[in-house]
Coordinates of C-alpha atoms and ligand atoms in Angstrom, one line a residue:
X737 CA 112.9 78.4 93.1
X738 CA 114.9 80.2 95.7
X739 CA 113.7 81.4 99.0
X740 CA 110.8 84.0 98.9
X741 CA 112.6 87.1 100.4
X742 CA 110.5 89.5 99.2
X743 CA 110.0 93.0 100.8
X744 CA 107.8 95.4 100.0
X745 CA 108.7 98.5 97.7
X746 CA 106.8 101.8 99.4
X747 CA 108.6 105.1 98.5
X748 CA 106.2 107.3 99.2
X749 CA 104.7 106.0 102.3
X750 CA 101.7 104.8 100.8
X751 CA 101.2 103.2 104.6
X752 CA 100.8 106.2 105.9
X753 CA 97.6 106.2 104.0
X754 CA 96.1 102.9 105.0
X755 CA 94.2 102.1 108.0
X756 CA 95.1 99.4 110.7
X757 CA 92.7 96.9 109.2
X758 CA 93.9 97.4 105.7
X759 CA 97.8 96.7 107.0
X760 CA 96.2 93.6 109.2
X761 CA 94.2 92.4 105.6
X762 CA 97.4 92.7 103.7
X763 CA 100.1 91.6 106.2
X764 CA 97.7 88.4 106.8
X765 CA 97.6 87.8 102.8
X766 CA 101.2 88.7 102.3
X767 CA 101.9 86.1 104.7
X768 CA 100.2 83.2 103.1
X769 CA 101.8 84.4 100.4
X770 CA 105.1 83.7 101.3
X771 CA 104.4 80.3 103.2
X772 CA 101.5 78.5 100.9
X773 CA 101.9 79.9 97.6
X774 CA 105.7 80.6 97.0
X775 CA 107.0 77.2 97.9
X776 CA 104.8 75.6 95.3
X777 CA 103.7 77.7 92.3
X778 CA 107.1 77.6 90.5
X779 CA 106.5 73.8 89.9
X780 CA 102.9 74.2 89.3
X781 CA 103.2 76.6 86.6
X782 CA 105.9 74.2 85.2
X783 CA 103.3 71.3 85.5
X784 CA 101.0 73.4 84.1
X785 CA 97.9 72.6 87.1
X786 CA 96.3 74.2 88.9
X787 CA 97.4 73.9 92.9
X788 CA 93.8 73.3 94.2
X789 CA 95.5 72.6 97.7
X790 CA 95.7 76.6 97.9
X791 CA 91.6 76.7 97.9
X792 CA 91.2 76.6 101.4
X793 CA 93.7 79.6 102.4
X794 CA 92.6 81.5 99.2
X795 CA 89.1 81.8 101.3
X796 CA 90.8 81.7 104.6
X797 CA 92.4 85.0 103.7
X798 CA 89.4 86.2 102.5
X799 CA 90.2 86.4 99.0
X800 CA 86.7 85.2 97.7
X801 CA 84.3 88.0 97.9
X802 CA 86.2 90.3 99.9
X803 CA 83.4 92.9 99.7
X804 CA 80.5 90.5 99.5
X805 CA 78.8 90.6 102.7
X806 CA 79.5 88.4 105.7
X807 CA 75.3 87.5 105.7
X808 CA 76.3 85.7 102.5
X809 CA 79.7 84.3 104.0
X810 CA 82.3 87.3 102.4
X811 CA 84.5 89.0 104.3
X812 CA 82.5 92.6 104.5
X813 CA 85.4 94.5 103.6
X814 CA 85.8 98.0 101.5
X815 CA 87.2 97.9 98.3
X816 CA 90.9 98.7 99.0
X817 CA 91.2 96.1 101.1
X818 CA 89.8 93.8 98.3
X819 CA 92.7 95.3 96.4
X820 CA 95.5 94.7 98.5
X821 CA 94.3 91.3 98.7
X822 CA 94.5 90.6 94.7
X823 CA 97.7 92.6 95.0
X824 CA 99.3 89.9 97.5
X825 CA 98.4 87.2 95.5
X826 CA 99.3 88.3 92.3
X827 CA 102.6 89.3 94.2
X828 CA 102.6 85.5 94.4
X829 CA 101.4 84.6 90.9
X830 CA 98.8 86.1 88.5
X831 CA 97.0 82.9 87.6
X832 CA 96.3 82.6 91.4
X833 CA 94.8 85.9 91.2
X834 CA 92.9 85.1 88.2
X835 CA 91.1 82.3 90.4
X836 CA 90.2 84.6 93.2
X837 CA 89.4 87.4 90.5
X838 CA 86.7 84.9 89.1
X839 CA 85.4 83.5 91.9
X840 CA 84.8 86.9 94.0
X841 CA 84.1 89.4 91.1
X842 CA 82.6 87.8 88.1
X843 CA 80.4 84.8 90.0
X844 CA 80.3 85.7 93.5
X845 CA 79.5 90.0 91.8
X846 CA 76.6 89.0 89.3
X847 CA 75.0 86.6 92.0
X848 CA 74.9 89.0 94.6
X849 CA 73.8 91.9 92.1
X850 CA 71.5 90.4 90.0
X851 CA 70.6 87.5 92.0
X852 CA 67.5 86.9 93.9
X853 CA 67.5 85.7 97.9
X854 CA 67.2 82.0 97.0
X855 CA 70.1 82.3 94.6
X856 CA 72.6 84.3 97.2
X857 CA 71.6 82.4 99.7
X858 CA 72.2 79.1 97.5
X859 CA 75.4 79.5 96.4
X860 CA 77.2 82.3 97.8
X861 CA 78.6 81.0 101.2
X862 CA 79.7 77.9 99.7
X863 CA 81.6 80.0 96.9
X864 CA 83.0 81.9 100.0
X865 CA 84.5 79.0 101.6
X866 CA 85.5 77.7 98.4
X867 CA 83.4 74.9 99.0
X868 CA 82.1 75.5 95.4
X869 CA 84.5 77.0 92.5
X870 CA 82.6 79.2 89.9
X871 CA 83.8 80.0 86.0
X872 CA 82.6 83.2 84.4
X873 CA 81.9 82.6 80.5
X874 CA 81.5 85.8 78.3
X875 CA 83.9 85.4 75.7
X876 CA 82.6 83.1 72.6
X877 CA 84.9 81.7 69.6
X878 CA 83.8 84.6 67.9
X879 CA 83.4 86.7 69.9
X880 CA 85.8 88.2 72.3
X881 CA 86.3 91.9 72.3
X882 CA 82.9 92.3 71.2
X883 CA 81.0 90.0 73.4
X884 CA 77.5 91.4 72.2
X885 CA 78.1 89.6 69.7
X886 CA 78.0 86.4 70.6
X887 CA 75.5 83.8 69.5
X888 CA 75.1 81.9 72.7
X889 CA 71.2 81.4 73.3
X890 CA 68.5 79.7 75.6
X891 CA 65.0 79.3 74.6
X892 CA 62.0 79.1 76.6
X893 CA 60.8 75.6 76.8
X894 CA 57.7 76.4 79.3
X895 CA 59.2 74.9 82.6
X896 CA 62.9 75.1 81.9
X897 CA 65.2 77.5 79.6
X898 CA 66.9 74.8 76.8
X899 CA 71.0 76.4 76.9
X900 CA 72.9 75.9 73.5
X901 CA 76.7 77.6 72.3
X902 CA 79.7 77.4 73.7
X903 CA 82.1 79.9 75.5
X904 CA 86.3 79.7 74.9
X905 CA 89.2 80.9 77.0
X906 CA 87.1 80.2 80.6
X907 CA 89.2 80.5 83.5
X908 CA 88.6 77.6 86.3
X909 CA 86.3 76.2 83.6
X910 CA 88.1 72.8 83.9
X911 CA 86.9 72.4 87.6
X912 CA 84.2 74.6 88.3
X913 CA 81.4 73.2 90.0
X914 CA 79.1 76.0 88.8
X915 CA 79.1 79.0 85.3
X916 CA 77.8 82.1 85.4
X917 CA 76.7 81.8 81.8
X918 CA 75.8 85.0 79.5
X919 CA 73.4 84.1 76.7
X920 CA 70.9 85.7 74.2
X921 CA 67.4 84.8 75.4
X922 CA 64.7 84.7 72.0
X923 CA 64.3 88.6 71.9
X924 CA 68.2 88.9 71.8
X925 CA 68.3 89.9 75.1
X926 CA 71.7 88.7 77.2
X927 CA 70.7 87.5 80.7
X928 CA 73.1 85.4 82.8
X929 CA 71.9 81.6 83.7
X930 CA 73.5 79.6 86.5
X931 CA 74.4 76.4 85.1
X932 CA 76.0 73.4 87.3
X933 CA 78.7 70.9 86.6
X934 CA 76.4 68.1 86.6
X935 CA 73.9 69.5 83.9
X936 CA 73.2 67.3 81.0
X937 CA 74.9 68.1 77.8
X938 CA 77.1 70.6 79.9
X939 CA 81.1 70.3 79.5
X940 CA 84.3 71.7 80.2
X941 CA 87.1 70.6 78.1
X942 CA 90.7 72.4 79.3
X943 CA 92.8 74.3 76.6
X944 CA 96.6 72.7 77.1
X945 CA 100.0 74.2 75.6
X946 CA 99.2 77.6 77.1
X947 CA 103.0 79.7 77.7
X948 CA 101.1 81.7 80.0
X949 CA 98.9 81.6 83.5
X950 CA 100.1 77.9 83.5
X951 CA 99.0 77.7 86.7
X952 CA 95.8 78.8 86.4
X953 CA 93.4 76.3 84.2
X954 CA 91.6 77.5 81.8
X955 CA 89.2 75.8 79.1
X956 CA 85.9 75.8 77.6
X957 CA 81.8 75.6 78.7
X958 CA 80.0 73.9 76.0
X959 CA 76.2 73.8 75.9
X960 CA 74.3 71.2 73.7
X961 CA 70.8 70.9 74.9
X962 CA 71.4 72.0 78.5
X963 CA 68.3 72.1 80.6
X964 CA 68.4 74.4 83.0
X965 CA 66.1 75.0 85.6
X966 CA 64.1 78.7 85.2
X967 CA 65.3 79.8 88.8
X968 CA 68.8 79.6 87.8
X969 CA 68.1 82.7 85.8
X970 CA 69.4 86.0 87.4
X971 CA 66.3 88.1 87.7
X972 CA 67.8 91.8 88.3
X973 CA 69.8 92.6 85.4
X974 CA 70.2 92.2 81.6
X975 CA 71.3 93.6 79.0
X976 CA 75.4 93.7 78.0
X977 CA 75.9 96.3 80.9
X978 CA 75.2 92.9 83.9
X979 CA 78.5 91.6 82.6
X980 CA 80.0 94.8 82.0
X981 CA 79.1 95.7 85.4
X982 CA 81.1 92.7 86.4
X983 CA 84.1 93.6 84.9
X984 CA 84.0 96.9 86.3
X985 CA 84.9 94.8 89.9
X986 CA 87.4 92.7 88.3
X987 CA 89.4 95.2 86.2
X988 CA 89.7 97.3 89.7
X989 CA 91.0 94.1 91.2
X990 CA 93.7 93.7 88.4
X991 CA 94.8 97.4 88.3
X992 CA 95.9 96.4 92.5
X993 CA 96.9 92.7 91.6
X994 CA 99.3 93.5 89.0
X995 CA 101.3 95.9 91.5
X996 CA 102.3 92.5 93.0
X997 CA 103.7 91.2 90.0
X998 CA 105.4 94.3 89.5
X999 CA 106.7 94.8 93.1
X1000 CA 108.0 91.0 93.0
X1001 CA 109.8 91.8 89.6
X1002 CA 111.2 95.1 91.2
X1003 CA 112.5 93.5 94.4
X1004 CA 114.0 90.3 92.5
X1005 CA 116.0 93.3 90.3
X1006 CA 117.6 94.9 93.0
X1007 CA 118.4 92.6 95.6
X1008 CA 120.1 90.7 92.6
X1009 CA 121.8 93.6 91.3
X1010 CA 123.5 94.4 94.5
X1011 CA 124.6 90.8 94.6
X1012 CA 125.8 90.1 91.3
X1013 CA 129.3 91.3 90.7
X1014 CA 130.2 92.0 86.9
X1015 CA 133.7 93.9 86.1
X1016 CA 134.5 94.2 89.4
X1017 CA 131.6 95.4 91.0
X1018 CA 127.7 95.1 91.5
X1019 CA 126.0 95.9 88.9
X1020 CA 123.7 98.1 90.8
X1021 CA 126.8 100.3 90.4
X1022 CA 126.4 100.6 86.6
X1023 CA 123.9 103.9 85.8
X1024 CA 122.1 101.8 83.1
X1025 CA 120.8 99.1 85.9
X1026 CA 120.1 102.1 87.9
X1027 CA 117.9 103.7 85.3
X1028 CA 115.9 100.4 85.0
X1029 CA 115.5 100.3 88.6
X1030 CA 114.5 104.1 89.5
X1031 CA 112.0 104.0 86.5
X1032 CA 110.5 100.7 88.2
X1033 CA 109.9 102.1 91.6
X1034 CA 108.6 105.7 89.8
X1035 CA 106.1 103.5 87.9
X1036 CA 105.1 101.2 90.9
X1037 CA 104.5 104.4 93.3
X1038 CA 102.3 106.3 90.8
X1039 CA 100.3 102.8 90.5
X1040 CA 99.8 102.5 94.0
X1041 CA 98.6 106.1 94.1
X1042 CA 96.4 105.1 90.8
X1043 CA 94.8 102.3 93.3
X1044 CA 94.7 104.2 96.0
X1045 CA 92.3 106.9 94.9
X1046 CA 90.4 104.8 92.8
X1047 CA 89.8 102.6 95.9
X1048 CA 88.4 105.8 97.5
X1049 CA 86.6 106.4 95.0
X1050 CA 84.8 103.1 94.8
X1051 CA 84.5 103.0 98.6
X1052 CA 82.0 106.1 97.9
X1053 CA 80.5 104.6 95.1
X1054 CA 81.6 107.0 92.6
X1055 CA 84.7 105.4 90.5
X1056 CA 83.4 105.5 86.7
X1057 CA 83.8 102.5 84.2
X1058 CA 86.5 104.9 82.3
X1059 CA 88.0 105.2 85.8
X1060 CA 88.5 101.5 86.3
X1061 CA 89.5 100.7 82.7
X1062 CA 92.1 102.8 82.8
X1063 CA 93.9 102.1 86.4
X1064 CA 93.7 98.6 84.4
X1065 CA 95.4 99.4 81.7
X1066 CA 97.8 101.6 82.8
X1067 CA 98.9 99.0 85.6
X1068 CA 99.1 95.8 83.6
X1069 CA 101.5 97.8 81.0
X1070 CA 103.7 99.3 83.8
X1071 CA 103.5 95.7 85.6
X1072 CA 104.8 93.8 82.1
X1073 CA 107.3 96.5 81.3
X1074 CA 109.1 95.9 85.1
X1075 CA 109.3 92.3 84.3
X1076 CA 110.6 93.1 80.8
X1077 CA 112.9 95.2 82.1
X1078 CA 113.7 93.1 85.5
X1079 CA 114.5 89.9 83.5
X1080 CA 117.0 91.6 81.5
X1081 CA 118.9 92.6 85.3
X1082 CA 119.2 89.2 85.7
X1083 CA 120.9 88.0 82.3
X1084 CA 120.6 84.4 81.9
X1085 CA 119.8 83.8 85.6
X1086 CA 116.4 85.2 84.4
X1087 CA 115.0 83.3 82.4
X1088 CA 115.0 80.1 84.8
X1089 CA 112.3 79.0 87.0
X1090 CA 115.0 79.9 89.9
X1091 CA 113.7 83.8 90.1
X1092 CA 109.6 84.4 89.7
X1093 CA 110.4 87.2 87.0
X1094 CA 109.9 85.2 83.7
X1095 CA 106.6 83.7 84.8
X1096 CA 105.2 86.9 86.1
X1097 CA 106.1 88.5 82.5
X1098 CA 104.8 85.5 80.3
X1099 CA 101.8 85.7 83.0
X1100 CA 101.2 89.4 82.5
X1101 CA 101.0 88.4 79.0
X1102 CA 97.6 87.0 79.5
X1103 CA 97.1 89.8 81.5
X1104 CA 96.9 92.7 79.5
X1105 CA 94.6 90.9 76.7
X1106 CA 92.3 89.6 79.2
X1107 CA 89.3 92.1 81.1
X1108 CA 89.7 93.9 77.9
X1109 CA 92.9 94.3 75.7
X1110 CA 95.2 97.2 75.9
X1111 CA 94.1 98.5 72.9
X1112 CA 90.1 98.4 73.8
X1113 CA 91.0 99.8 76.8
X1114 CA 92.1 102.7 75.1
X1115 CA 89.7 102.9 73.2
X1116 CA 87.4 103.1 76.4
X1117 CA 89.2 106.6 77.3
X1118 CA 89.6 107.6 73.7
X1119 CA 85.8 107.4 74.0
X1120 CA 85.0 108.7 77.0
X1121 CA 87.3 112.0 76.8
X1122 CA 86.5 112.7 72.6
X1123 CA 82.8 111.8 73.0
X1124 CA 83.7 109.7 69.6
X1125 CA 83.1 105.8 69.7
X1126 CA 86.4 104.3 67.6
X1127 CA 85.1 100.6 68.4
X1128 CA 83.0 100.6 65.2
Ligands
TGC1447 P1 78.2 99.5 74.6 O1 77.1 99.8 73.6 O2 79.2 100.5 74.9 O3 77.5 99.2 76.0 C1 76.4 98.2 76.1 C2 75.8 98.5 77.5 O4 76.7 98.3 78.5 C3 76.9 99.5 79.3 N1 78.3 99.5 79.7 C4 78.7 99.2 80.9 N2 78.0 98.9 82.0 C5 78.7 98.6 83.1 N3 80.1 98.6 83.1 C6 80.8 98.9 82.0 N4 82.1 98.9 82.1 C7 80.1 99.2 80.9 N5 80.5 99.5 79.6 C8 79.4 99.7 78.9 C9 76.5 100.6 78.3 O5 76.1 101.8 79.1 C10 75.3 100.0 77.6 O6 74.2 100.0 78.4 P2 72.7 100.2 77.8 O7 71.8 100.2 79.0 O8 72.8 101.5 77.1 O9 72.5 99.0 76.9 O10 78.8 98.1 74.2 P3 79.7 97.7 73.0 O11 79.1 96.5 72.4 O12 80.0 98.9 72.1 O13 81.1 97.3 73.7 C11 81.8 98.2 74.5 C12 83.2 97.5 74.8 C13 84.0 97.2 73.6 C14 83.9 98.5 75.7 C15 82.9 96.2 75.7 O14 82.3 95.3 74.9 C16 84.2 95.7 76.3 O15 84.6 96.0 77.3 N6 84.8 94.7 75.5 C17 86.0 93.9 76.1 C18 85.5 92.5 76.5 C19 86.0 92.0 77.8 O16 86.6 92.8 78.6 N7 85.8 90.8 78.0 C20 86.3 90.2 79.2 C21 85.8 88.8 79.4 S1 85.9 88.1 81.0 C22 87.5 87.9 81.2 O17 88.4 88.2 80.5 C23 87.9 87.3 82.5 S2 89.6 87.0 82.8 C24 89.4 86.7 84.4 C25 90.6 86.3 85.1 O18 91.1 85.2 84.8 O19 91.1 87.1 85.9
FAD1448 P1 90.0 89.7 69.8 O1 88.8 90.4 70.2 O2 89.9 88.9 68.5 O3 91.1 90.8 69.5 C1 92.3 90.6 68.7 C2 93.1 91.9 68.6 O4 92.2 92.9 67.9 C3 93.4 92.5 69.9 O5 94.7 93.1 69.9 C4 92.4 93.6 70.1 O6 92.8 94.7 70.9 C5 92.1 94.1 68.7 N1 90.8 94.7 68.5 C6 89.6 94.1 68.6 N2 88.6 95.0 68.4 C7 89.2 96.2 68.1 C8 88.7 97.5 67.8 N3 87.4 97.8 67.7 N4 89.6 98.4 67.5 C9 91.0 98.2 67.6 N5 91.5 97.0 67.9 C10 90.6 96.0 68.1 N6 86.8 85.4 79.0 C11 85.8 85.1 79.8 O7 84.6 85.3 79.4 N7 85.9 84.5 81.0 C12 87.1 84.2 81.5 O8 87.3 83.6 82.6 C13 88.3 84.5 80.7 N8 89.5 84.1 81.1 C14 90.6 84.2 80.2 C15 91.8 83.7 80.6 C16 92.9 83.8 79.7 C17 94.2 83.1 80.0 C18 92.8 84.5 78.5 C19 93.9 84.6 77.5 C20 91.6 85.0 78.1 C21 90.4 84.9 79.0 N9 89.2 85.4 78.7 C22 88.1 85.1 79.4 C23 89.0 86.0 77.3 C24 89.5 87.4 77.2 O9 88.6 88.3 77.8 C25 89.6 87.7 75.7 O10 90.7 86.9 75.2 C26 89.8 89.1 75.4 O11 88.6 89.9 75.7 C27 90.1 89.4 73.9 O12 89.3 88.7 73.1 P2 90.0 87.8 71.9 O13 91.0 87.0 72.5 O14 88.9 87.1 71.1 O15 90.7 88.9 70.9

């Protein structure tokens, strides 16, 4: 891949906006951006691995649990600086973000939520460090955009809960050391179980041939007969809304983290159309580039404005599930329209591993079905402006 050389897109002087430690937060992240992750993920993603070397400055930047706080080894930040941290990173590559996304919102979140003291004070600094990777598993074979569904289930055996099913499409199932597991308890009830790698009958198989977040491994958590120990159970929350309510965090991190991938798409664009010479001149010359790229930055500044209140919003406790779901779908389809769009500036040039643009669009792909489709997340506004529920 060619030199990182990647500058920031902000038209509107978002800056402005931003305190001291939020520049400090992002400047620190989009430098380990540009020195540990760009130099490697182009060949990852074409190995198709995960670059576990990155685990260390993943945490060193403070990119697990961001807002958890520093008793339990997080950072202690607010939420916008949570989301210019997944926005670096997915600047850099959205499976990376996908680990980080995991690992702080949806097993670092539901531990620190709905977790008792033994169980934060258990897991959650070594999660922190990255010590210990966590996997997240809500989505079932059958069960994906309707994970109430799913048939997952734990029975109490007296002195331990007995774990059967099996969850598909897990990301960093392949080498987490603990699950945050979501299963039907005898009543029907969904509670989330901790369950660790070396649990009997516990196992992790990796789905392969993915075209998308190749360097981000995902796979399966398959439960025959796991015994797991009753305090692994999260005490403060059940019901469909305690993984829900994880979401919630994760969904705000992507509507930030695709910005990145959108801002890296946008910058590629035009520093290569001012460079590439077609009938004489640039082809930032012709008005049909120039369209592309003014309705690129348009889009990323009224996403960064999105973020921005919404971050506000969440800092005060008051962003609303609608709220989030739809700075998360918005985003993601602005994000995978620039890299549509941006590939096509670079011809042929764009569709090698030579420019990031290709694998931030095949990426995004994973994206915008993942936390909730496109589709459910319109449904999620359809429902929340009409009153009407469209999902069944
Ligand atoms: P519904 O009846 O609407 O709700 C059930 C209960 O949940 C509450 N609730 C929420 N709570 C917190 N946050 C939210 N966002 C919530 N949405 C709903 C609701 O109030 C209710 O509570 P209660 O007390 O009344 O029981 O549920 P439903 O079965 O009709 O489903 C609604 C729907 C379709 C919106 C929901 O199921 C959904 O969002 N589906 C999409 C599934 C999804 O997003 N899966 C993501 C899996 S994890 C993942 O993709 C990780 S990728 C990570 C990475 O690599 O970055
Ligand atoms: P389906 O639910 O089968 O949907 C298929 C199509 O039907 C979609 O277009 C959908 O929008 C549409 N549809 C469904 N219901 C309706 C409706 N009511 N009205 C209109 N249209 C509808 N899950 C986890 O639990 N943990 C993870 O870590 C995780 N990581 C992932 C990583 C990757 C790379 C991917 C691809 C997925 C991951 N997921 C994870 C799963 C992800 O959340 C699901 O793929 C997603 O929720 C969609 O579920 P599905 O794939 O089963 O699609």
């Amino acid at each position: 891949m060619k030199p990182d050389l990647f500058e920031a897109p902000d038209y509107y002087n978002i800056d402005d906006l931003l305190t001291q430690e939020h520049k400090l937060i992002r400047d620190a992240a989009r430098a380990w951006v540009k020195r540990d992750v760009s130099p490697i993920i182009e060949q990852a993603a074409q190995d198709a691995v995960f670059p576990e070397s990155i685990i260390p400055g993943l945490a060193g930047i403070g990119a697990f649990g961001p807002y958890i706080p520093e008793t339990y080894g997080g950072a202690g930040l607010d939420q916008i600086s949570y989301g210019l941290i997944m926005q670096e990173i997915e600047r850099g590559d959205s499976g990376v973000r996908s680990t980080a996304s995991v690992q702080s919102s949806l097993v670092m979140y539901p531990i620190w939520k709905y977790g008792n003291e033994q169980q934060r004070a258990k897991y959650l600094p070594k999660l922190a460090s990255g010590e210990w990777m966590g996997s997240f598993g809500l989505t079932e074979p059958d069960h994906g955009s309707n994970p109430g569904g799913m048939i997952t289930n734990y029975k109490d055996m007296g002195d331990h809960y007995l774990l059967n099913g099996a969850k598909l499409w897990i990301s960093n199932s392949p080498f987490c050391d603990v699950a945050v597991v979501w299963a039907k308890n005898e009543q029907g009830r969904i509670h989330g179980l901790i369950v660790e790698r070396d649990m009997e009958g516990f196992s992790t198989p990796e789905t392969h041939n993915k075209w998308s977040l190749r360097a981000s491994a995902t796979g399966e958590l398959i439960f025959q007969d796991v015994k797991v120990p009753k305090e692994n159970l999260l005490p403060n929350k059940s019901g469909l809304g305690a993984p829900l309510g994880c979401l919630d965090s994760a969904r705000y991190g992507i509507a930030w983290g695709v910005i990145g991938a959108a801002m890296d798409c946008y910058d590629t664009a035009l520093r290569y159309s001012k460079e590439r010479v077609q009938f004489g001149r640039p082809i930032g010359g012709f008005q049909l580039q120039q369209k592309k790229l003014a309705e690129m930055i348009t889009e990323i500044t009224k996403a960064q404005l999105l973020c921005l209140r919404l971050g506000q919003l969440k800092n005060e406790d008051k962003a609303t599930s609608a709220q989030i779901s739809m700075a998360k779908r918005n985003n993601v389809d602005m994000a995978l329209k620039i890299a549509r769009d941006a590939r096509q500036m670079l011809g042929g040039m764009g569709i090698t591993g030579e420019y990031p643009i290709m694998r931030h669009m095949m990426n995004l792909e994973s994206v915008v079905t993942y936390e909730g489709t496109h589709d459910i997340h319109l449904l999620i506004t359809g429902l929340d402006i009409t009153g009407l529920n469209a999902f069944k």
